[in-house]
Amino acid sequence: MQPTMKTRTSDIWYARAQNVIIGGVNSPSRSYKAVGGGTPRFFVRGEGAYLFDVDDNRYIDYLAAYGPLILGHAHPKIKEALLAVSEEGTLFGTSTPYEVQFAEMLREAIPSMERIRLTNSGTEAVMTTVRVARAYTGRSKILKFQGSYHGHFDDVLVAAGSGPATLGTPDSAGVLQSVAQEVVTTPYNDISSYHRALETYGAELAAVLIEPIIGNFGIVPPDPDFIQAVHQGAKEVGALVIYDEVITAFRFHYGSVQSLFNARADLTALGKIIGGGLPIGAYGGRRDIMEWVAPLGPAYQAGTMAGNPASVRAGMATLHVLKTPGVYEDLTQKASTLVGGLQALAETYRIPLTVNQYRGAFSTHFTDRPVRTYQDADEASSDLYARFFHGMLERGILLAPSKFEAWFTMLPHSEEDLAFTLNAAEDVFKAMRTQL
Ligand SMILES: *Cc1c(COP(=O)(O)O)cnc(C)c1O
């Protein structure tokens, strides 16, 4: 155990970073603001399940770069793909066979994506599905579920208004009230609020946008009837159903959660895992809807880097590895070991902890109550999570610096890593107990 880790070099880089990169970070979720502050660690190298920081501290990584790194760091198959790219060129600005092969693989795994377009980020993918849904239906409003994250474009940076089924209000400065007014928000896992929203706004709705298993206020699976109710309700009012599977696709099994729920989305957005650690996004869906996209149709979307050989070949390499039998059982087993261990420790040390697990992902909420909605996750203790986060970090375990994020298992996590992690958690819970 490392009770006092050296972080001097990270401190120096953070000072430099703050002088040139706004806030010192290139994505706000990387700052430690939500966990009571501190110097974000600066990392220089990844290897399998480990990350190494600029002070040469080693961390077992459960952040997995917020989901994409299911194979771990510097996987040999990714190296092979990138080596080929480095020799043959990274970007052509033209059509290439790789993007076709890759799109074929995606469609084979997710049959509802009858036609596909590649983008450079999950944000772009979701953003375009919203545009295409509006084009296709000729309607303006979308419905999203409270607390869901769908990227950083204006229409989804919208928070709930007051009341359970209302028009949204801007959740970021610079988002227009007029844009927020086109977004209806209702609580996830709340069928009656959803029905009320449809009664009021159904005729104006272009689409219902859902992350079918929540990954952004913890891991929150849908209640048994929820997904079916979402599809049924949307169908009745003539709205499309868009699945944001940027986290969920290829995280839980080889494909999307649609087959797990026996559901078929009209449009689906992908990202994260499918890029093998490189920037990517993809969207697709019903052929008659996708035919609205330029150059076939009037809905415009483009990208200089879209379908670039580097992201696509790293993505294909990832999918090939994920096709190996037993891979997902292994990821689930690892998560279950951690979850069982954490729950037992929480009980021993009387720490209020709710762990939500879905296969190879889980979230730790410092509360005694179940977490089914954003409000539940929001009400869990930020202070206890912050103490847990920093305690684990000091002991060489890297978690996300926010109580709303998940732990992701990766293929290279070993039995030893899991045991080391649970030992660290025991230390931290013990220390937290004395301060409760
Ligand atoms: C990460 C994420 C996005 C945005 O993807 P980026 O590649 O960061 O733009 C969209 N939706 C969900 C559910 C995500 O988790």
Coordinates of C-alpha atoms and ligand atoms in Angstrom, one line a residue:
M1 CA 0.0 0.0 0.0
Q2 CA 1.1 3.6 -0.7
P3 CA -0.2 5.8 2.1
T4 CA 1.4 8.9 0.8
M5 CA 1.9 8.9 -2.9
K6 CA 4.2 11.3 -4.5
T7 CA 2.4 13.7 -6.9
R8 CA 4.9 16.5 -7.2
T9 CA 5.3 16.1 -11.0
S10 CA 1.5 16.1 -11.5
D11 CA 1.3 19.3 -9.5
I12 CA 3.8 20.9 -11.8
W13 CA 2.0 19.8 -14.9
Y14 CA -1.4 20.9 -13.5
A15 CA 0.0 24.4 -12.9
R16 CA 1.3 24.5 -16.4
A17 CA -1.9 23.1 -17.8
Q18 CA -4.0 25.8 -16.1
N19 CA -1.9 28.4 -17.7
V20 CA -2.7 27.3 -21.2
I21 CA -5.6 24.9 -21.3
I22 CA -8.7 26.4 -19.9
G23 CA -9.4 24.9 -16.5
G24 CA -6.3 22.8 -17.0
V25 CA -8.4 20.0 -18.6
N26 CA -9.7 19.2 -22.1
S27 CA -13.0 17.8 -20.8
P28 CA -14.5 19.2 -17.5
S29 CA -15.2 15.7 -16.2
R30 CA -11.5 15.2 -15.8
S31 CA -11.1 17.9 -13.2
Y32 CA -11.4 16.9 -9.6
K33 CA -14.0 19.6 -8.9
A34 CA -16.8 17.1 -8.2
V35 CA -14.7 15.2 -5.7
G36 CA -13.7 18.2 -3.5
G37 CA -10.8 19.3 -5.6
G38 CA -7.2 18.2 -5.8
T39 CA -4.6 17.9 -8.5
P40 CA -5.7 15.7 -11.4
R41 CA -3.0 13.1 -12.0
F42 CA -1.2 13.4 -15.3
F43 CA -0.7 10.1 -17.0
V44 CA 2.0 9.1 -19.5
R45 CA 1.6 5.4 -20.2
G46 CA -0.9 2.6 -20.1
E47 CA -0.3 -1.1 -20.1
G48 CA -3.0 -3.7 -19.9
A49 CA -5.1 -2.8 -16.8
Y50 CA -2.6 -0.2 -15.5
L51 CA -1.9 3.4 -16.0
F52 CA 1.3 5.1 -15.0
D53 CA 1.4 8.8 -14.0
V54 CA 4.2 11.3 -14.4
D55 CA 5.5 10.5 -10.9
D56 CA 5.7 6.8 -11.9
N57 CA 2.8 5.7 -9.7
R58 CA 0.9 2.7 -11.0
Y59 CA -2.9 2.6 -10.9
I60 CA -5.3 -0.2 -11.7
D61 CA -7.7 1.5 -14.1
Y62 CA -11.4 1.2 -13.7
L63 CA -12.1 4.5 -15.5
A64 CA -11.3 2.8 -18.9
A65 CA -11.3 6.2 -20.4
Y66 CA -15.0 6.5 -19.5
G67 CA -15.8 3.2 -21.2
P68 CA -13.9 2.7 -24.5
L69 CA -10.9 0.7 -23.2
I70 CA -12.6 -2.6 -22.8
L71 CA -9.4 -4.4 -24.1
G72 CA -7.2 -2.4 -21.7
H73 CA -4.3 -0.2 -22.7
A74 CA -1.9 -0.9 -25.6
H75 CA -3.5 -4.1 -26.6
P76 CA -1.4 -6.0 -29.1
K77 CA -4.2 -6.1 -31.7
I78 CA -4.6 -2.3 -31.5
K79 CA -0.9 -1.9 -31.8
E80 CA -0.9 -4.1 -34.9
A81 CA -3.8 -2.0 -36.5
L82 CA -2.1 1.3 -35.7
L83 CA 1.2 0.1 -37.0
A84 CA -0.4 -0.8 -40.3
V85 CA -2.0 2.6 -40.4
S86 CA 1.2 4.3 -39.6
E87 CA 2.8 2.7 -42.6
E88 CA -0.1 3.1 -45.0
G89 CA -1.5 6.5 -44.1
T90 CA -3.9 7.7 -41.5
L91 CA -6.3 9.8 -43.5
F92 CA -7.3 9.9 -47.1
G93 CA -10.4 12.1 -47.2
T94 CA -11.8 9.5 -49.6
S95 CA -13.8 6.3 -49.5
T96 CA -11.8 3.3 -48.2
P97 CA -12.7 -0.4 -48.0
Y98 CA -12.0 -0.4 -44.2
E99 CA -15.0 1.8 -43.4
V100 CA -17.2 -0.5 -45.4
Q101 CA -16.0 -3.7 -43.7
F102 CA -16.4 -1.9 -40.4
A103 CA -19.9 -0.8 -41.1
E104 CA -20.8 -4.3 -42.2
M105 CA -19.5 -5.6 -38.8
L106 CA -21.6 -3.1 -37.0
R107 CA -24.7 -4.0 -38.9
E108 CA -24.2 -7.7 -38.4
A109 CA -24.0 -7.1 -34.7
I110 CA -26.8 -4.5 -34.6
P111 CA -29.3 -5.5 -37.3
S112 CA -31.6 -2.4 -36.7
M113 CA -28.8 -0.3 -38.1
E114 CA -29.8 -1.0 -41.7
R115 CA -27.8 1.9 -43.0
I116 CA -24.9 3.5 -41.1
R117 CA -22.8 6.7 -41.1
L118 CA -19.5 7.1 -39.2
T119 CA -18.7 10.2 -37.3
N120 CA -15.8 11.4 -35.0
S121 CA -17.6 11.4 -31.6
G122 CA -20.6 10.1 -29.8
T123 CA -21.9 13.7 -29.6
E124 CA -21.9 14.1 -33.3
A125 CA -23.7 10.7 -33.7
V126 CA -26.5 11.5 -31.2
M127 CA -26.8 15.1 -32.5
T128 CA -27.3 13.8 -36.0
T129 CA -29.9 11.2 -35.0
V130 CA -31.9 14.1 -33.5
R131 CA -31.6 16.1 -36.7
V132 CA -32.6 13.2 -38.9
A133 CA -35.6 12.4 -36.7
R134 CA -36.7 16.0 -37.0
A135 CA -36.2 15.9 -40.8
Y136 CA -38.1 12.6 -41.2
T137 CA -41.0 13.4 -38.9
G138 CA -41.3 17.1 -39.7
R139 CA -41.7 17.6 -35.9
S140 CA -39.5 19.7 -33.6
K141 CA -39.6 18.3 -30.1
I142 CA -37.6 15.5 -28.5
L143 CA -38.1 13.8 -25.2
K144 CA -35.2 12.8 -23.1
F145 CA -34.9 11.3 -19.6
Q146 CA -33.7 13.4 -16.7
G147 CA -30.0 13.2 -15.9
S148 CA -29.2 11.3 -19.1
Y149 CA -26.0 12.5 -20.9
H150 CA -26.1 12.4 -24.6
G151 CA -23.0 14.5 -25.5
H152 CA -22.5 18.3 -25.5
F153 CA -24.7 19.6 -28.3
D154 CA -27.3 22.3 -27.4
D155 CA -30.5 20.2 -27.6
V156 CA -29.4 17.8 -24.9
L157 CA -27.7 20.2 -22.5
V158 CA -31.1 20.7 -21.1
A159 CA -32.3 20.1 -17.6
A160 CA -35.7 19.2 -16.3
G161 CA -38.1 22.0 -15.7
S162 CA -40.1 21.9 -12.5
G163 CA -42.6 19.0 -12.3
P164 CA -42.3 15.5 -13.6
A165 CA -43.1 15.9 -17.3
T166 CA -42.1 19.4 -18.5
L167 CA -40.2 21.3 -21.1
G168 CA -36.6 21.7 -20.3
T169 CA -34.5 24.7 -19.2
P170 CA -30.9 25.3 -20.4
D171 CA -28.4 23.2 -18.4
S172 CA -25.4 25.3 -19.8
A173 CA -24.9 28.9 -20.4
G174 CA -25.1 29.7 -24.0
V175 CA -27.9 27.2 -24.7
L176 CA -31.0 29.1 -25.9
Q177 CA -34.2 29.0 -24.0
S178 CA -35.9 28.5 -27.3
V179 CA -33.8 25.3 -27.8
A180 CA -34.6 24.0 -24.3
Q181 CA -38.2 24.6 -25.0
E182 CA -38.0 21.9 -27.7
V183 CA -37.0 19.3 -25.2
V184 CA -39.3 17.5 -23.0
T185 CA -37.8 15.8 -19.9
T186 CA -39.3 13.1 -17.7
P187 CA -37.7 10.8 -15.1
Y188 CA -36.2 7.5 -16.2
N189 CA -38.0 4.4 -15.0
D190 CA -41.2 6.4 -14.4
I191 CA -43.9 5.1 -16.8
S192 CA -46.7 7.3 -15.6
S193 CA -44.7 10.6 -16.0
Y194 CA -43.7 9.4 -19.5
H195 CA -47.3 8.8 -20.4
R196 CA -48.3 12.3 -19.1
A197 CA -45.5 13.8 -21.2
L198 CA -46.8 12.0 -24.3
E199 CA -50.3 13.2 -23.6
T200 CA -49.2 16.8 -23.5
Y201 CA -46.5 16.9 -26.2
G202 CA -46.9 13.6 -28.1
A203 CA -48.1 15.2 -31.3
E204 CA -45.1 17.5 -31.5
L205 CA -42.5 14.8 -30.7
A206 CA -40.0 13.8 -33.4
A207 CA -38.3 11.3 -31.1
V208 CA -37.8 9.8 -27.7
L209 CA -34.1 9.7 -27.0
I210 CA -33.0 7.1 -24.5
E211 CA -29.9 5.6 -23.1
P212 CA -31.5 2.1 -22.6
I213 CA -29.3 1.2 -19.7
I214 CA -28.2 4.4 -18.0
G215 CA -24.4 4.8 -17.8
N216 CA -24.2 8.4 -16.8
F217 CA -25.8 8.6 -13.4
G218 CA -24.3 5.4 -12.4
I219 CA -25.3 2.1 -14.0
V220 CA -29.1 2.0 -13.9
P221 CA -30.9 -0.8 -15.8
P222 CA -34.5 -0.2 -16.8
D223 CA -37.3 -1.6 -14.7
P224 CA -38.9 -4.7 -16.3
D225 CA -41.7 -2.9 -18.2
F226 CA -40.0 0.4 -18.9
I227 CA -38.4 -0.2 -22.2
Q228 CA -41.5 -1.7 -23.7
A229 CA -43.6 1.2 -22.4
V230 CA -41.2 3.6 -24.0
H231 CA -41.5 1.9 -27.4
Q232 CA -45.3 1.5 -27.1
G233 CA -45.9 5.1 -26.1
A234 CA -43.6 6.5 -28.9
K235 CA -45.4 4.4 -31.4
E236 CA -48.8 5.6 -30.4
V237 CA -47.8 9.3 -30.9
G238 CA -45.8 8.7 -34.0
A239 CA -42.4 9.5 -32.5
L240 CA -39.2 7.7 -33.4
V241 CA -37.2 5.9 -30.8
I242 CA -33.5 6.8 -30.7
Y243 CA -31.1 4.6 -28.7
D244 CA -28.0 6.3 -27.4
E245 CA -25.8 3.3 -27.1
V246 CA -22.5 5.2 -27.0
I247 CA -21.7 3.4 -23.8
T248 CA -23.9 0.3 -23.9
A249 CA -23.1 -1.2 -27.3
F250 CA -20.5 -3.9 -27.1
R251 CA -20.1 -3.2 -23.3
F252 CA -22.4 -6.0 -22.2
H253 CA -22.3 -8.5 -25.0
Y254 CA -21.3 -8.5 -28.7
G255 CA -23.9 -6.1 -30.1
S256 CA -26.4 -3.6 -28.6
V257 CA -28.8 -3.9 -25.7
Q258 CA -31.6 -4.0 -28.2
S259 CA -31.3 -7.8 -28.6
L260 CA -31.2 -8.2 -24.8
F261 CA -34.5 -6.3 -24.5
N262 CA -36.1 -7.8 -27.6
A263 CA -36.4 -4.2 -28.9
R264 CA -35.6 -2.5 -32.1
A265 CA -34.6 1.2 -32.2
D266 CA -35.5 3.4 -35.2
L267 CA -32.1 5.1 -34.9
T268 CA -29.1 4.2 -32.9
A269 CA -26.0 6.1 -31.9
L270 CA -22.7 4.5 -31.1
G271 CA -19.2 5.6 -30.0
K272 CA -16.6 4.9 -27.3
I273 CA -15.8 1.1 -27.5
I274 CA -16.2 0.9 -31.3
G275 CA -13.2 3.2 -31.8
G276 CA -10.7 0.9 -30.0
G277 CA -9.4 3.9 -28.1
L278 CA -9.5 6.3 -31.1
P279 CA -12.0 9.0 -31.7
I280 CA -15.2 7.7 -33.3
G281 CA -19.0 7.8 -33.4
A282 CA -21.6 6.1 -35.6
Y283 CA -25.3 6.4 -36.2
G284 CA -27.7 4.4 -38.2
G285 CA -31.1 2.9 -38.3
R286 CA -34.1 2.1 -40.5
R287 CA -33.2 2.4 -44.2
D288 CA -36.2 4.7 -45.0
I289 CA -35.2 7.1 -42.2
M290 CA -31.5 7.0 -43.1
E291 CA -32.3 7.8 -46.7
W292 CA -33.1 11.4 -45.5
V293 CA -29.3 11.9 -44.9
A294 CA -27.2 13.7 -47.5
P295 CA -26.2 12.9 -50.3
L296 CA -29.4 10.8 -50.7
G297 CA -31.6 13.2 -48.8
P298 CA -32.0 16.7 -47.5
A299 CA -30.6 16.2 -43.9
Y300 CA -27.0 17.4 -43.9
Q301 CA -24.2 15.8 -41.9
A302 CA -20.5 15.6 -42.8
G303 CA -17.0 15.1 -41.4
T304 CA -13.4 15.5 -42.7
M305 CA -12.2 12.8 -40.3
A306 CA -15.2 10.6 -40.5
G307 CA -14.4 7.0 -41.3
N308 CA -10.7 7.6 -41.1
P309 CA -8.6 4.4 -41.4
A310 CA -7.0 4.8 -37.9
S311 CA -10.2 4.9 -35.9
V312 CA -11.9 2.3 -38.2
R313 CA -9.0 -0.2 -38.1
A314 CA -8.6 0.1 -34.3
G315 CA -12.4 -0.3 -34.0
M316 CA -12.4 -3.4 -36.2
A317 CA -9.5 -4.9 -34.2
T318 CA -11.5 -4.3 -31.0
L319 CA -14.6 -6.0 -32.4
H320 CA -12.6 -9.0 -33.6
V321 CA -11.2 -9.5 -30.0
L322 CA -14.7 -9.0 -28.5
K323 CA -16.0 -11.8 -30.7
T324 CA -13.8 -14.3 -28.8
P325 CA -16.1 -16.7 -26.9
G326 CA -16.1 -16.1 -23.1
V327 CA -14.9 -12.5 -23.3
Y328 CA -18.1 -11.0 -21.9
E329 CA -18.6 -13.7 -19.2
D330 CA -15.1 -12.9 -18.1
L331 CA -15.9 -9.1 -17.9
T332 CA -19.1 -9.9 -15.9
Q333 CA -17.3 -12.2 -13.6
K334 CA -14.7 -9.6 -12.8
A335 CA -17.4 -7.0 -12.0
S336 CA -19.3 -9.5 -9.9
T337 CA -16.2 -10.2 -7.8
L338 CA -15.7 -6.5 -7.1
V339 CA -19.4 -5.9 -6.5
G340 CA -19.7 -8.8 -4.0
G341 CA -16.5 -7.7 -2.3
L342 CA -17.5 -4.1 -2.0
Q343 CA -21.0 -4.9 -0.7
A344 CA -19.5 -7.2 2.0
L345 CA -17.0 -4.6 3.1
A346 CA -19.7 -1.9 3.2
E347 CA -21.7 -4.1 5.4
T348 CA -18.8 -4.9 7.7
Y349 CA -17.8 -1.3 8.1
R350 CA -21.4 0.0 8.1
I351 CA -20.9 2.3 5.1
P352 CA -24.2 3.2 3.3
L353 CA -23.5 1.8 -0.1
T354 CA -25.8 0.8 -3.0
V355 CA -24.0 -0.9 -5.9
N356 CA -25.8 -1.1 -9.3
Q357 CA -24.3 -3.7 -11.6
Y358 CA -25.1 -4.7 -15.1
R359 CA -22.8 -7.4 -16.4
G360 CA -19.3 -5.8 -16.8
A361 CA -20.1 -2.4 -15.4
F362 CA -21.3 -1.1 -12.1
S363 CA -21.6 2.0 -10.0
T364 CA -21.1 2.8 -6.3
H365 CA -23.6 5.1 -4.7
F366 CA -23.1 6.2 -1.1
T367 CA -26.7 5.8 0.0
D368 CA -28.9 3.2 1.7
R369 CA -31.6 3.5 -0.9
P370 CA -32.0 1.9 -4.3
V371 CA -30.9 4.0 -7.3
R372 CA -33.5 3.8 -10.1
T373 CA -33.7 7.5 -11.2
Y374 CA -31.4 10.5 -11.5
Q375 CA -32.8 11.9 -8.4
D376 CA -31.8 8.8 -6.4
A377 CA -28.3 9.1 -7.8
D378 CA -28.1 12.8 -7.1
E379 CA -29.2 12.3 -3.5
A380 CA -26.4 9.8 -2.7
S381 CA -23.6 11.4 -0.7
S382 CA -21.1 13.4 -2.8
D383 CA -18.9 13.8 0.3
L384 CA -18.5 10.1 0.9
Y385 CA -17.8 9.4 -2.7
A386 CA -15.2 12.1 -2.7
R387 CA -13.5 10.5 0.3
F388 CA -13.7 7.1 -1.3
F389 CA -12.3 8.4 -4.6
H390 CA -9.3 10.1 -3.0
G391 CA -8.6 7.2 -0.7
M392 CA -8.6 4.7 -3.6
L393 CA -6.5 7.0 -5.8
E394 CA -3.9 7.2 -3.0
R395 CA -3.8 3.4 -3.0
G396 CA -3.3 3.1 -6.7
I397 CA -6.9 2.6 -7.9
L398 CA -8.2 4.9 -10.6
L399 CA -11.9 5.7 -10.5
A400 CA -13.8 8.5 -12.2
P401 CA -13.7 11.8 -10.3
S402 CA -17.6 12.0 -10.1
K403 CA -20.1 10.0 -8.1
F404 CA -22.2 9.7 -11.3
E405 CA -19.7 7.7 -13.2
A406 CA -19.3 3.9 -13.5
W407 CA -16.6 1.4 -13.0
F408 CA -15.8 -0.6 -16.1
T409 CA -14.0 -3.9 -16.2
M410 CA -11.4 -4.5 -18.8
L411 CA -10.1 -7.8 -20.2
P412 CA -6.6 -7.5 -18.6
H413 CA -7.9 -7.0 -15.0
S414 CA -6.4 -10.0 -13.1
E415 CA -7.6 -11.8 -10.0
E416 CA -4.7 -10.2 -8.3
D417 CA -5.8 -6.7 -9.4
L418 CA -9.3 -7.4 -8.1
A419 CA -8.0 -8.6 -4.7
F420 CA -5.7 -5.5 -4.5
T421 CA -8.6 -3.3 -5.3
L422 CA -10.8 -4.8 -2.5
N423 CA -7.9 -4.6 0.0
A424 CA -7.7 -0.9 -0.9
A425 CA -11.4 -0.5 -0.5
E426 CA -11.3 -2.1 2.9
D427 CA -8.6 0.4 4.1
V428 CA -10.6 3.3 2.8
F429 CA -13.9 2.1 4.3
K430 CA -12.1 1.6 7.6
A431 CA -10.8 5.2 7.5
M432 CA -14.2 6.5 6.3
R433 CA -16.0 4.7 9.2
T434 CA -13.9 6.5 11.8
Q435 CA -15.0 9.8 10.3
L436 CA -18.7 9.0 9.9
Ligands
LIG1 C1 -19.9 9.6 -23.9 C2 -21.3 9.7 -24.3 C3 -21.7 10.5 -25.4 C4 -20.8 11.5 -26.1 O1 -19.7 10.9 -26.7 P1 -18.4 11.7 -27.1 O2 -17.6 10.8 -27.9 O3 -17.8 12.1 -25.7 O4 -18.8 12.9 -27.8 C5 -23.0 10.5 -25.7 N1 -23.9 9.6 -25.1 C6 -23.5 8.9 -24.1 C7 -24.5 7.9 -23.5 C8 -22.2 8.9 -23.6 O5 -21.9 8.1 -22.6

